[in-house]
């Protein structure tokens, strides 16, 4: 599962934990019902492939520490927050 997700998502790195077989399905069975399903693979496939500007509170302090230790800042090479534009798979009812 993870190999398939990794290949399809085309990310430099997957999150440390991926529950690729899990899903969340919400459904309203009343008149005009709707189903919304959330899955890992399409969500990861829609993660931005560009550098992200989201920073945690300590990001600047951490970056300074990395420079002081003369270590590379690999964290800026990918979106470690895995921000996605995936809104779920929506299926309208009858």
mmCIF file with all atom_site columns, C-alpha atoms in Angstrom:
data_model
loop_
_atom_site.group_PDB
_atom_site.id
_atom_site.type_symbol
_atom_site.label_atom_id
_atom_site.label_alt_id
_atom_site.label_comp_id
_atom_site.label_asym_id
_atom_site.label_entity_id
_atom_site.label_seq_id
_atom_site.pdbx_PDB_ins_code
_atom_site.Cartn_x
_atom_site.Cartn_y
_atom_site.Cartn_z
_atom_site.occupancy
_atom_site.B_iso_or_equiv
_atom_site.pdbx_formal_charge
_atom_site.auth_seq_id
_atom_site.auth_comp_id
_atom_site.auth_asym_id
_atom_site.auth_atom_id
_atom_site.pdbx_PDB_model_num
ATOM 1  C CA . UNK A 1 1  ? 0.000   0.000  0.000  1.00 0.00 ? 1  UNK A CA 1
ATOM 2  C CA . UNK A 1 2  ? 2.685   2.525  0.985  1.00 0.00 ? 2  UNK A CA 1
ATOM 3  C CA . UNK A 1 3  ? 4.721   1.929  -2.175 1.00 0.00 ? 3  UNK A CA 1
ATOM 4  C CA . UNK A 1 4  ? 1.639   2.578  -4.300 1.00 0.00 ? 4  UNK A CA 1
ATOM 5  C CA . UNK A 1 5  ? 0.714   5.695  -2.318 1.00 0.00 ? 5  UNK A CA 1
ATOM 6  C CA . UNK A 1 6  ? 4.287   6.992  -2.498 1.00 0.00 ? 6  UNK A CA 1
ATOM 7  C CA . UNK A 1 7  ? 4.477   6.444  -6.258 1.00 0.00 ? 7  UNK A CA 1
ATOM 8  C CA . UNK A 1 8  ? 1.092   8.062  -6.963 1.00 0.00 ? 8  UNK A CA 1
ATOM 9  C CA . UNK A 1 9  ? 1.569   10.997 -4.568 1.00 0.00 ? 9  UNK A CA 1
ATOM 10 C CA . UNK A 1 10 ? 4.961   11.899 -6.108 1.00 0.00 ? 10 UNK A CA 1
ATOM 11 C CA . UNK A 1 11 ? 6.190   13.365 -2.827 1.00 0.00 ? 11 UNK A CA 1
ATOM 12 C CA . UNK A 1 12 ? 9.831   13.565 -1.790 1.00 0.00 ? 12 UNK A CA 1
ATOM 13 C CA . UNK A 1 13 ? 8.859   11.952 1.500  1.00 0.00 ? 13 UNK A CA 1
ATOM 14 C CA . UNK A 1 14 ? 5.687   10.452 2.983  1.00 0.00 ? 14 UNK A CA 1
ATOM 15 C CA . UNK A 1 15 ? 4.539   11.309 6.505  1.00 0.00 ? 15 UNK A CA 1
ATOM 16 C CA . UNK A 1 16 ? 6.094   9.103  9.176  1.00 0.00 ? 16 UNK A CA 1
ATOM 17 C CA . UNK A 1 17 ? 2.770   7.330  9.657  1.00 0.00 ? 17 UNK A CA 1
ATOM 18 C CA . UNK A 1 18 ? 0.302   6.689  6.833  1.00 0.00 ? 18 UNK A CA 1
ATOM 19 C CA . UNK A 1 19 ? -2.870  4.691  7.332  1.00 0.00 ? 19 UNK A CA 1
ATOM 20 C CA . UNK A 1 20 ? -3.407  3.960  3.663  1.00 0.00 ? 20 UNK A CA 1
ATOM 21 C CA . UNK A 1 21 ? -6.164  1.393  4.116  1.00 0.00 ? 21 UNK A CA 1
ATOM 22 C CA . UNK A 1 22 ? -8.252  3.550  6.444  1.00 0.00 ? 22 UNK A CA 1
ATOM 23 C CA . UNK A 1 23 ? -11.047 5.838  5.354  1.00 0.00 ? 23 UNK A CA 1
ATOM 24 C CA . UNK A 1 24 ? -13.680 8.053  6.899  1.00 0.00 ? 24 UNK A CA 1
ATOM 25 C CA . UNK A 1 25 ? -17.108 7.835  5.291  1.00 0.00 ? 25 UNK A CA 1
ATOM 26 C CA . UNK A 1 26 ? -19.876 10.253 6.217  1.00 0.00 ? 26 UNK A CA 1
ATOM 27 C CA . UNK A 1 27 ? -23.305 9.676  4.746  1.00 0.00 ? 27 UNK A CA 1
ATOM 28 C CA . UNK A 1 28 ? -26.730 11.256 5.032  1.00 0.00 ? 28 UNK A CA 1
ATOM 29 C CA . UNK A 1 29 ? -29.379 8.751  4.054  1.00 0.00 ? 29 UNK A CA 1
ATOM 30 C CA . UNK A 1 30 ? -32.328 11.118 4.092  1.00 0.00 ? 30 UNK A CA 1
ATOM 31 C CA . UNK A 1 31 ? -33.957 12.724 1.058  1.00 0.00 ? 31 UNK A CA 1
ATOM 32 C CA . UNK A 1 32 ? -31.256 14.050 -1.283 1.00 0.00 ? 32 UNK A CA 1
ATOM 33 C CA . UNK A 1 33 ? -28.600 12.348 0.834  1.00 0.00 ? 33 UNK A CA 1
ATOM 34 C CA . UNK A 1 34 ? -24.905 12.789 0.252  1.00 0.00 ? 34 UNK A CA 1
ATOM 35 C CA . UNK A 1 35 ? -21.737 10.755 0.923  1.00 0.00 ? 35 UNK A CA 1
ATOM 36 C CA . UNK A 1 36 ? -18.337 12.232 1.684  1.00 0.00 ? 36 UNK A CA 1
ATOM 37 C CA . UNK A 1 37 ? -15.337 9.926  1.906  1.00 0.00 ? 37 UNK A CA 1
ATOM 38 C CA . UNK A 1 38 ? -11.808 10.830 3.009  1.00 0.00 ? 38 UNK A CA 1
ATOM 39 C CA . UNK A 1 39 ? -8.848  8.629  1.976  1.00 0.00 ? 39 UNK A CA 1
ATOM 40 C CA . UNK A 1 40 ? -5.085  8.980  2.427  1.00 0.00 ? 40 UNK A CA 1
ATOM 41 C CA . UNK A 1 41 ? -3.950  8.419  -1.175 1.00 0.00 ? 41 UNK A CA 1
ATOM 42 C CA . UNK A 1 42 ? -5.930  11.208 -2.871 1.00 0.00 ? 42 UNK A CA 1
ATOM 43 C CA . UNK A 1 43 ? -5.189  13.546 0.037  1.00 0.00 ? 43 UNK A CA 1
ATOM 44 C CA . UNK A 1 44 ? -1.433  12.960 -0.279 1.00 0.00 ? 44 UNK A CA 1
ATOM 45 C CA . UNK A 1 45 ? -1.612  13.222 -4.082 1.00 0.00 ? 45 UNK A CA 1
ATOM 46 C CA . UNK A 1 46 ? -2.968  16.751 -3.710 1.00 0.00 ? 46 UNK A CA 1
ATOM 47 C CA . UNK A 1 47 ? -0.255  17.981 -1.314 1.00 0.00 ? 47 UNK A CA 1
ATOM 48 C CA . UNK A 1 48 ? 1.508   21.016 -2.734 1.00 0.00 ? 48 UNK A CA 1
ATOM 49 C CA . UNK A 1 49 ? 4.845   20.087 -4.305 1.00 0.00 ? 49 UNK A CA 1
ATOM 50 C CA . UNK A 1 50 ? 6.231   23.590 -3.708 1.00 0.00 ? 50 UNK A CA 1
ATOM 51 C CA . UNK A 1 51 ? 7.966   24.941 -0.629 1.00 0.00 ? 51 UNK A CA 1
ATOM 52 C CA . UNK A 1 52 ? 5.489   25.866 2.092  1.00 0.00 ? 52 UNK A CA 1
ATOM 53 C CA . UNK A 1 53 ? 5.535   29.065 4.119  1.00 0.00 ? 53 UNK A CA 1
ATOM 54 C CA . UNK A 1 54 ? 3.870   27.493 7.179  1.00 0.00 ? 54 UNK A CA 1
ATOM 55 C CA . UNK A 1 55 ? 6.156   27.668 10.201 1.00 0.00 ? 55 UNK A CA 1
ATOM 56 C CA . UNK A 1 56 ? 5.805   26.493 13.768 1.00 0.00 ? 56 UNK A CA 1
ATOM 57 C CA . UNK A 1 57 ? 6.545   28.905 16.590 1.00 0.00 ? 57 UNK A CA 1
ATOM 58 C CA . UNK A 1 58 ? 10.127  27.695 17.064 1.00 0.00 ? 58 UNK A CA 1
ATOM 59 C CA . UNK A 1 59 ? 11.067  27.495 13.337 1.00 0.00 ? 59 UNK A CA 1
ATOM 60 C CA . UNK A 1 60 ? 13.318  30.576 13.288 1.00 0.00 ? 60 UNK A CA 1
ATOM 61 C CA . UNK A 1 61 ? 15.127  29.533 16.471 1.00 0.00 ? 61 UNK A CA 1
ATOM 62 C CA . UNK A 1 62 ? 15.625  26.031 15.023 1.00 0.00 ? 62 UNK A CA 1
ATOM 63 C CA . UNK A 1 63 ? 16.982  27.440 11.720 1.00 0.00 ? 63 UNK A CA 1
ATOM 64 C CA . UNK A 1 64 ? 19.472  29.607 13.630 1.00 0.00 ? 64 UNK A CA 1
ATOM 65 C CA . UNK A 1 65 ? 20.601  26.573 15.629 1.00 0.00 ? 65 UNK A CA 1
ATOM 66 C CA . UNK A 1 66 ? 21.074  24.595 12.385 1.00 0.00 ? 66 UNK A CA 1
ATOM 67 C CA . UNK A 1 67 ? 23.311  27.364 10.990 1.00 0.00 ? 67 UNK A CA 1
ATOM 68 C CA . UNK A 1 68 ? 25.310  27.534 14.227 1.00 0.00 ? 68 UNK A CA 1
ATOM 69 C CA . UNK A 1 69 ? 25.917  23.769 14.071 1.00 0.00 ? 69 UNK A CA 1
ATOM 70 C CA . UNK A 1 70 ? 26.678  24.053 10.337 1.00 0.00 ? 70 UNK A CA 1
ATOM 71 C CA . UNK A 1 71 ? 23.964  21.531 9.491  1.00 0.00 ? 71 UNK A CA 1
ATOM 72 C CA . UNK A 1 72 ? 21.791  21.757 6.411  1.00 0.00 ? 72 UNK A CA 1
ATOM 73 C CA . UNK A 1 73 ? 18.188  22.863 6.715  1.00 0.00 ? 73 UNK A CA 1
ATOM 74 C CA . UNK A 1 74 ? 16.511  19.943 4.918  1.00 0.00 ? 74 UNK A CA 1
ATOM 75 C CA . UNK A 1 75 ? 13.143  20.809 6.445  1.00 0.00 ? 75 UNK A CA 1
ATOM 76 C CA . UNK A 1 76 ? 12.621  23.547 3.862  1.00 0.00 ? 76 UNK A CA 1
ATOM 77 C CA . UNK A 1 77 ? 12.931  21.053 0.992  1.00 0.00 ? 77 UNK A CA 1
ATOM 78 C CA . UNK A 1 78 ? 9.360   19.817 1.303  1.00 0.00 ? 78 UNK A CA 1
ATOM 79 C CA . UNK A 1 79 ? 6.011   20.617 2.904  1.00 0.00 ? 79 UNK A CA 1
ATOM 80 C CA . UNK A 1 80 ? 6.346   18.686 6.173  1.00 0.00 ? 80 UNK A CA 1
ATOM 81 C CA . UNK A 1 81 ? 2.827   19.796 7.173  1.00 0.00 ? 81 UNK A CA 1
ATOM 82 C CA . UNK A 1 82 ? 1.416   17.891 4.161  1.00 0.00 ? 82 UNK A CA 1
ATOM 83 C CA . UNK A 1 83 ? -1.110  20.650 3.453  1.00 0.00 ? 83 UNK A CA 1
ATOM 84 C CA . UNK A 1 84 ? -3.579  19.370 0.868  1.00 0.00 ? 84 UNK A CA 1
ATOM 85 C CA . UNK A 1 85 ? -6.366  20.752 -1.296 1.00 0.00 ? 85 UNK A CA 1
ATOM 86 C CA . UNK A 1 86 ? -8.280  17.471 -0.987 1.00 0.00 ? 86 UNK A CA 1
ATOM 87 C CA . UNK A 1 87 ? -11.879 18.034 0.107  1.00 0.00 ? 87 UNK A CA 1
ATOM 88 C CA . UNK A 1 88 ? -12.882 14.407 0.131  1.00 0.00 ? 88 UNK A CA 1
ATOM 89 C CA . UNK A 1 89 ? -14.746 12.392 -2.471 1.00 0.00 ? 89 UNK A CA 1
ATOM 90 C CA . UNK A 1 90 ? -18.314 13.672 -2.620 1.00 0.00 ? 90 UNK A CA 1
ATOM 91 C CA . UNK A 1 91 ? -21.186 11.694 -4.068 1.00 0.00 ? 91 UNK A CA 1
ATOM 92 C CA . UNK A 1 92 ? -24.649 13.247 -4.340 1.00 0.00 ? 92 UNK A CA 1
ATOM 93 C CA . UNK A 1 93 ? -27.672 11.183 -3.403 1.00 0.00 ? 93 UNK A CA 1
ATOM 94 C CA . UNK A 1 94 ? -30.829 10.511 -5.410 1.00 0.00 ? 94 UNK A CA 1
#
